[in-house]
């Protein structure tokens, strides 16, 4: 597995993102090595208007996000500059949901002003998966999320609140020439 933040060419970044998205498991991310309080794993989970991407990263969620955005949006450099070189503002300008996941700490979810039906369905799937994972964790190790909404006004909320809040923010999202990453469906294996 290559580190996304160390890659340079868009094609190489897209190939690595496809491979990691295919093999990434929220269950494994949160449940493996779940003893202690030190953060073991970092990941970036993105829900764009047309696809869901999930990759491992170093502590720098920003550098990983910048490379992915660069690889999937042809006008990235222009939009990044227009947003004062801020990767979160750039992702939100594209209408992407960005999740900075940390295995043993609360994780942060950045929500754009509006999302489409696909994004809402993926957000609900993510929410349901995290509820199942919490059922397997002891009460002192429950995973939690802080969500920031960047619409007409900034709101900070829990993931529970965000699911209900964002339901009213579903509409058509303007396309930004997003390059789709070919992620093959994950095949289930039984041991």
PDB file of C-alpha atoms in Angstrom:
ATOM      1  CA  UNK A   1       0.000   0.000   0.000  1.00  0.00           C
ATOM      2  CA  UNK A   2       1.352   3.408  -1.009  1.00  0.00           C
ATOM      3  CA  UNK A   3       0.817   6.625   0.903  1.00  0.00           C
ATOM      4  CA  UNK A   4      -1.519   8.843  -1.138  1.00  0.00           C
ATOM      5  CA  UNK A   5       0.187  11.980   0.170  1.00  0.00           C
ATOM      6  CA  UNK A   6       3.522  10.836  -1.319  1.00  0.00           C
ATOM      7  CA  UNK A   7       2.197  10.303  -4.860  1.00  0.00           C
ATOM      8  CA  UNK A   8       2.517  12.903  -7.603  1.00  0.00           C
ATOM      9  CA  UNK A   9       0.791  11.850 -10.830  1.00  0.00           C
ATOM     10  CA  UNK A  10      -3.038  11.961 -10.978  1.00  0.00           C
ATOM     11  CA  UNK A  11      -3.276   8.547 -12.674  1.00  0.00           C
ATOM     12  CA  UNK A  12      -1.082   6.947  -9.989  1.00  0.00           C
ATOM     13  CA  UNK A  13      -3.117   8.639  -7.234  1.00  0.00           C
ATOM     14  CA  UNK A  14      -6.413   7.441  -8.755  1.00  0.00           C
ATOM     15  CA  UNK A  15      -5.106   3.855  -9.030  1.00  0.00           C
ATOM     16  CA  UNK A  16      -3.990   3.809  -5.387  1.00  0.00           C
ATOM     17  CA  UNK A  17      -7.250   5.398  -4.207  1.00  0.00           C
ATOM     18  CA  UNK A  18      -9.201   2.736  -6.138  1.00  0.00           C
ATOM     19  CA  UNK A  19      -7.182  -0.065  -4.560  1.00  0.00           C
ATOM     20  CA  UNK A  20      -7.474   1.309  -1.032  1.00  0.00           C
ATOM     21  CA  UNK A  21     -11.188   2.081  -1.389  1.00  0.00           C
ATOM     22  CA  UNK A  22     -11.790  -1.489  -2.508  1.00  0.00           C
ATOM     23  CA  UNK A  23     -10.039  -2.976   0.522  1.00  0.00           C
ATOM     24  CA  UNK A  24     -10.814  -0.371   3.225  1.00  0.00           C
ATOM     25  CA  UNK A  25     -13.026  -1.613   6.063  1.00  0.00           C
ATOM     26  CA  UNK A  26     -14.480   0.656   8.749  1.00  0.00           C
ATOM     27  CA  UNK A  27     -14.831  -2.413  10.964  1.00  0.00           C
ATOM     28  CA  UNK A  28     -11.130  -3.203  10.718  1.00  0.00           C
ATOM     29  CA  UNK A  29     -10.183   0.464  11.073  1.00  0.00           C
ATOM     30  CA  UNK A  30     -12.053   0.909  14.360  1.00  0.00           C
ATOM     31  CA  UNK A  31     -11.943  -2.577  15.874  1.00  0.00           C
ATOM     32  CA  UNK A  32      -8.384  -3.779  15.217  1.00  0.00           C
ATOM     33  CA  UNK A  33      -6.038  -2.941  18.058  1.00  0.00           C
ATOM     34  CA  UNK A  34      -8.799  -1.228  20.008  1.00  0.00           C
ATOM     35  CA  UNK A  35      -7.014  -1.327  23.396  1.00  0.00           C
ATOM     36  CA  UNK A  36      -5.508   1.829  24.866  1.00  0.00           C
ATOM     37  CA  UNK A  37      -6.070   5.473  23.992  1.00  0.00           C
ATOM     38  CA  UNK A  38      -3.284   6.189  21.499  1.00  0.00           C
ATOM     39  CA  UNK A  39      -4.520   6.877  17.980  1.00  0.00           C
ATOM     40  CA  UNK A  40      -3.324   3.946  15.863  1.00  0.00           C
ATOM     41  CA  UNK A  41      -4.884   4.687  12.499  1.00  0.00           C
ATOM     42  CA  UNK A  42      -5.830   7.682  10.406  1.00  0.00           C
ATOM     43  CA  UNK A  43      -8.069   7.583   7.349  1.00  0.00           C
ATOM     44  CA  UNK A  44      -9.883   9.888   4.994  1.00  0.00           C
ATOM     45  CA  UNK A  45     -13.408   9.051   3.883  1.00  0.00           C
ATOM     46  CA  UNK A  46     -14.845  11.211   1.087  1.00  0.00           C
ATOM     47  CA  UNK A  47     -18.309  11.255  -0.395  1.00  0.00           C
ATOM     48  CA  UNK A  48     -18.271  13.292  -3.582  1.00  0.00           C
ATOM     49  CA  UNK A  49     -21.418  13.939  -5.631  1.00  0.00           C
ATOM     50  CA  UNK A  50     -20.700  10.787  -7.652  1.00  0.00           C
ATOM     51  CA  UNK A  51     -18.517   8.392  -5.618  1.00  0.00           C
ATOM     52  CA  UNK A  52     -17.375   7.257  -2.170  1.00  0.00           C
ATOM     53  CA  UNK A  53     -13.643   7.013  -1.508  1.00  0.00           C
ATOM     54  CA  UNK A  54     -11.864   5.703   1.581  1.00  0.00           C
ATOM     55  CA  UNK A  55      -8.115   5.618   2.120  1.00  0.00           C
ATOM     56  CA  UNK A  56      -5.573   5.309   4.907  1.00  0.00           C
ATOM     57  CA  UNK A  57      -3.349   8.272   5.575  1.00  0.00           C
ATOM     58  CA  UNK A  58      -0.646   9.522   7.869  1.00  0.00           C
ATOM     59  CA  UNK A  59      -1.537  12.132  10.439  1.00  0.00           C
ATOM     60  CA  UNK A  60      -1.900  14.653   7.592  1.00  0.00           C
ATOM     61  CA  UNK A  61      -5.475  14.329   6.421  1.00  0.00           C
ATOM     62  CA  UNK A  62      -5.015  17.574   4.505  1.00  0.00           C
ATOM     63  CA  UNK A  63      -2.160  16.402   2.293  1.00  0.00           C
ATOM     64  CA  UNK A  64      -4.044  13.197   1.448  1.00  0.00           C
ATOM     65  CA  UNK A  65      -7.216  15.156   0.616  1.00  0.00           C
ATOM     66  CA  UNK A  66      -5.268  17.631  -1.523  1.00  0.00           C
ATOM     67  CA  UNK A  67      -3.801  14.823  -3.638  1.00  0.00           C
ATOM     68  CA  UNK A  68      -7.172  13.119  -4.103  1.00  0.00           C
ATOM     69  CA  UNK A  69      -8.878  16.391  -5.056  1.00  0.00           C
ATOM     70  CA  UNK A  70      -6.015  17.141  -7.467  1.00  0.00           C
ATOM     71  CA  UNK A  71      -6.458  13.707  -9.067  1.00  0.00           C
ATOM     72  CA  UNK A  72     -10.241  13.890  -9.546  1.00  0.00           C
ATOM     73  CA  UNK A  73     -10.900  17.549 -10.422  1.00  0.00           C
ATOM     74  CA  UNK A  74      -9.229  19.077 -13.489  1.00  0.00           C
ATOM     75  CA  UNK A  75      -9.674  22.652 -12.172  1.00  0.00           C
ATOM     76  CA  UNK A  76      -8.333  21.812  -8.694  1.00  0.00           C
ATOM     77  CA  UNK A  77      -5.402  24.255  -8.724  1.00  0.00           C
ATOM     78  CA  UNK A  78      -7.716  27.158  -9.611  1.00  0.00           C
ATOM     79  CA  UNK A  79     -10.339  26.231  -6.984  1.00  0.00           C
ATOM     80  CA  UNK A  80      -7.659  25.550  -4.335  1.00  0.00           C
ATOM     81  CA  UNK A  81      -6.138  29.005  -4.920  1.00  0.00           C
ATOM     82  CA  UNK A  82      -9.603  30.644  -4.931  1.00  0.00           C
ATOM     83  CA  UNK A  83     -10.193  29.080  -1.487  1.00  0.00           C
ATOM     84  CA  UNK A  84      -6.964  30.487   0.002  1.00  0.00           C
ATOM     85  CA  UNK A  85      -5.132  27.173  -0.268  1.00  0.00           C
ATOM     86  CA  UNK A  86      -7.472  25.598   2.297  1.00  0.00           C
ATOM     87  CA  UNK A  87      -8.173  21.951   1.462  1.00  0.00           C
ATOM     88  CA  UNK A  88     -11.390  21.827   3.536  1.00  0.00           C
ATOM     89  CA  UNK A  89     -12.857  24.904   1.854  1.00  0.00           C
ATOM     90  CA  UNK A  90     -11.837  23.494  -1.531  1.00  0.00           C
ATOM     91  CA  UNK A  91     -13.555  20.147  -0.876  1.00  0.00           C
ATOM     92  CA  UNK A  92     -16.679  21.956   0.332  1.00  0.00           C
ATOM     93  CA  UNK A  93     -16.631  24.186  -2.766  1.00  0.00           C
ATOM     94  CA  UNK A  94     -16.879  20.994  -4.829  1.00  0.00           C
ATOM     95  CA  UNK A  95     -19.771  19.818  -2.648  1.00  0.00           C
ATOM     96  CA  UNK A  96     -17.788  16.937  -1.134  1.00  0.00           C
ATOM     97  CA  UNK A  97     -18.317  15.462   2.331  1.00  0.00           C
ATOM     98  CA  UNK A  98     -14.910  14.981   3.971  1.00  0.00           C
ATOM     99  CA  UNK A  99     -14.364  12.779   7.027  1.00  0.00           C
ATOM    100  CA  UNK A 100     -11.131  12.918   8.990  1.00  0.00           C
ATOM    101  CA  UNK A 101     -11.171   9.541  10.756  1.00  0.00           C
ATOM    102  CA  UNK A 102      -9.013   8.702  13.770  1.00  0.00           C
ATOM    103  CA  UNK A 103      -9.244   5.247  15.308  1.00  0.00           C
ATOM    104  CA  UNK A 104      -9.178   6.159  19.003  1.00  0.00           C
ATOM    105  CA  UNK A 105     -10.408   9.713  19.098  1.00  0.00           C
ATOM    106  CA  UNK A 106     -13.427  11.614  17.893  1.00  0.00           C
ATOM    107  CA  UNK A 107     -13.446  12.082  14.131  1.00  0.00           C
ATOM    108  CA  UNK A 108     -14.403  15.227  12.232  1.00  0.00           C
ATOM    109  CA  UNK A 109     -16.888  15.391   9.364  1.00  0.00           C
ATOM    110  CA  UNK A 110     -17.069  18.473   7.130  1.00  0.00           C
ATOM    111  CA  UNK A 111     -20.447  18.946   5.455  1.00  0.00           C
ATOM    112  CA  UNK A 112     -21.077  21.210   2.432  1.00  0.00           C
ATOM    113  CA  UNK A 113     -24.037  23.543   2.028  1.00  0.00           C
ATOM    114  CA  UNK A 114     -26.039  21.019  -0.016  1.00  0.00           C
ATOM    115  CA  UNK A 115     -25.639  17.364  -0.946  1.00  0.00           C
ATOM    116  CA  UNK A 116     -27.306  15.115  -3.488  1.00  0.00           C
ATOM    117  CA  UNK A 117     -29.338  11.943  -2.902  1.00  0.00           C
ATOM    118  CA  UNK A 118     -26.316   9.674  -3.484  1.00  0.00           C
ATOM    119  CA  UNK A 119     -24.295  11.530  -0.842  1.00  0.00           C
ATOM    120  CA  UNK A 120     -27.125  11.391   1.665  1.00  0.00           C
ATOM    121  CA  UNK A 121     -27.564   7.633   1.153  1.00  0.00           C
ATOM    122  CA  UNK A 122     -23.809   7.083   1.603  1.00  0.00           C
ATOM    123  CA  UNK A 123     -23.810   9.253   4.739  1.00  0.00           C
ATOM    124  CA  UNK A 124     -26.660   7.155   6.178  1.00  0.00           C
ATOM    125  CA  UNK A 125     -24.760   3.922   5.328  1.00  0.00           C
ATOM    126  CA  UNK A 126     -21.696   5.314   7.113  1.00  0.00           C
ATOM    127  CA  UNK A 127     -23.839   6.276  10.115  1.00  0.00           C
ATOM    128  CA  UNK A 128     -25.387   2.796  10.311  1.00  0.00           C
ATOM    129  CA  UNK A 129     -21.969   1.119  10.077  1.00  0.00           C
ATOM    130  CA  UNK A 130     -20.616   3.250  12.915  1.00  0.00           C
ATOM    131  CA  UNK A 131     -23.626   2.378  15.081  1.00  0.00           C
ATOM    132  CA  UNK A 132     -22.919  -1.338  14.498  1.00  0.00           C
ATOM    133  CA  UNK A 133     -19.240  -0.851  15.308  1.00  0.00           C
ATOM    134  CA  UNK A 134     -20.124   0.947  18.562  1.00  0.00           C
ATOM    135  CA  UNK A 135     -22.202  -2.074  19.596  1.00  0.00           C
ATOM    136  CA  UNK A 136     -18.946  -4.096  19.500  1.00  0.00           C
ATOM    137  CA  UNK A 137     -16.956  -1.593  21.535  1.00  0.00           C
ATOM    138  CA  UNK A 138     -17.011  -1.150  25.262  1.00  0.00           C
ATOM    139  CA  UNK A 139     -18.836   1.988  26.480  1.00  0.00           C
ATOM    140  CA  UNK A 140     -15.589   3.802  27.260  1.00  0.00           C
ATOM    141  CA  UNK A 141     -14.288   3.268  23.700  1.00  0.00           C
ATOM    142  CA  UNK A 142     -17.318   4.396  21.667  1.00  0.00           C
ATOM    143  CA  UNK A 143     -16.417   6.217  18.467  1.00  0.00           C
ATOM    144  CA  UNK A 144     -17.876   9.677  18.071  1.00  0.00           C
ATOM    145  CA  UNK A 145     -18.003  12.397  15.463  1.00  0.00           C
ATOM    146  CA  UNK A 146     -18.107  16.165  15.379  1.00  0.00           C
ATOM    147  CA  UNK A 147     -19.748  17.485  12.247  1.00  0.00           C
ATOM    148  CA  UNK A 148     -19.240  20.981  10.885  1.00  0.00           C
ATOM    149  CA  UNK A 149     -21.821  22.340   8.434  1.00  0.00           C
ATOM    150  CA  UNK A 150     -20.680  25.153   6.153  1.00  0.00           C
ATOM    151  CA  UNK A 151     -23.888  26.468   4.697  1.00  0.00           C
ATOM    152  CA  UNK A 152     -25.494  29.802   5.454  1.00  0.00           C
ATOM    153  CA  UNK A 153     -24.050  29.649   8.939  1.00  0.00           C
ATOM    154  CA  UNK A 154     -21.581  27.366  10.703  1.00  0.00           C
ATOM    155  CA  UNK A 155     -23.163  24.659  12.844  1.00  0.00           C
ATOM    156  CA  UNK A 156     -21.395  22.078  14.959  1.00  0.00           C
ATOM    157  CA  UNK A 157     -23.366  18.919  15.628  1.00  0.00           C
ATOM    158  CA  UNK A 158     -23.139  15.218  16.359  1.00  0.00           C
ATOM    159  CA  UNK A 159     -23.460  12.651  13.577  1.00  0.00           C
ATOM    160  CA  UNK A 160     -26.969  11.796  14.836  1.00  0.00           C
ATOM    161  CA  UNK A 161     -27.985  15.438  14.455  1.00  0.00           C
ATOM    162  CA  UNK A 162     -26.224  15.766  11.097  1.00  0.00           C
ATOM    163  CA  UNK A 163     -28.165  12.842   9.587  1.00  0.00           C
ATOM    164  CA  UNK A 164     -31.458  14.579  10.337  1.00  0.00           C
ATOM    165  CA  UNK A 165     -30.181  18.066   9.503  1.00  0.00           C
ATOM    166  CA  UNK A 166     -28.692  17.114   6.117  1.00  0.00           C
ATOM    167  CA  UNK A 167     -31.897  15.386   4.987  1.00  0.00           C
ATOM    168  CA  UNK A 168     -33.295  18.878   4.363  1.00  0.00           C
ATOM    169  CA  UNK A 169     -30.142  19.865   2.432  1.00  0.00           C
ATOM    170  CA  UNK A 170     -30.561  17.255  -0.328  1.00  0.00           C
ATOM    171  CA  UNK A 171     -30.876  18.738  -3.806  1.00  0.00           C
ATOM    172  CA  UNK A 172     -29.095  18.647  -7.141  1.00  0.00           C
ATOM    173  CA  UNK A 173     -25.425  19.520  -6.790  1.00  0.00           C
ATOM    174  CA  UNK A 174     -23.586  21.287  -9.605  1.00  0.00           C
ATOM    175  CA  UNK A 175     -21.149  19.015 -11.456  1.00  0.00           C
ATOM    176  CA  UNK A 176     -17.482  20.002 -11.377  1.00  0.00           C
ATOM    177  CA  UNK A 177     -15.987  17.676 -13.968  1.00  0.00           C
ATOM    178  CA  UNK A 178     -15.216  14.976 -11.441  1.00  0.00           C
ATOM    179  CA  UNK A 179     -13.102  12.086 -12.719  1.00  0.00           C
ATOM    180  CA  UNK A 180     -14.592   8.822 -11.506  1.00  0.00           C
ATOM    181  CA  UNK A 181     -12.234   6.366  -9.900  1.00  0.00           C
ATOM    182  CA  UNK A 182     -12.907   2.813 -11.023  1.00  0.00           C
ATOM    183  CA  UNK A 183     -13.493   0.977  -7.752  1.00  0.00           C
ATOM    184  CA  UNK A 184     -14.376  -2.675  -8.199  1.00  0.00           C
ATOM    185  CA  UNK A 185     -16.926  -4.128  -5.763  1.00  0.00           C
ATOM    186  CA  UNK A 186     -15.301  -5.803  -2.794  1.00  0.00           C
ATOM    187  CA  UNK A 187     -15.638  -9.577  -2.935  1.00  0.00           C
ATOM    188  CA  UNK A 188     -16.505 -11.307   0.305  1.00  0.00           C
ATOM    189  CA  UNK A 189     -14.327 -14.135   1.420  1.00  0.00           C
ATOM    190  CA  UNK A 190     -15.137 -16.533   4.204  1.00  0.00           C
ATOM    191  CA  UNK A 191     -12.484 -18.308   6.257  1.00  0.00           C
TER     192      UNK A 191
END
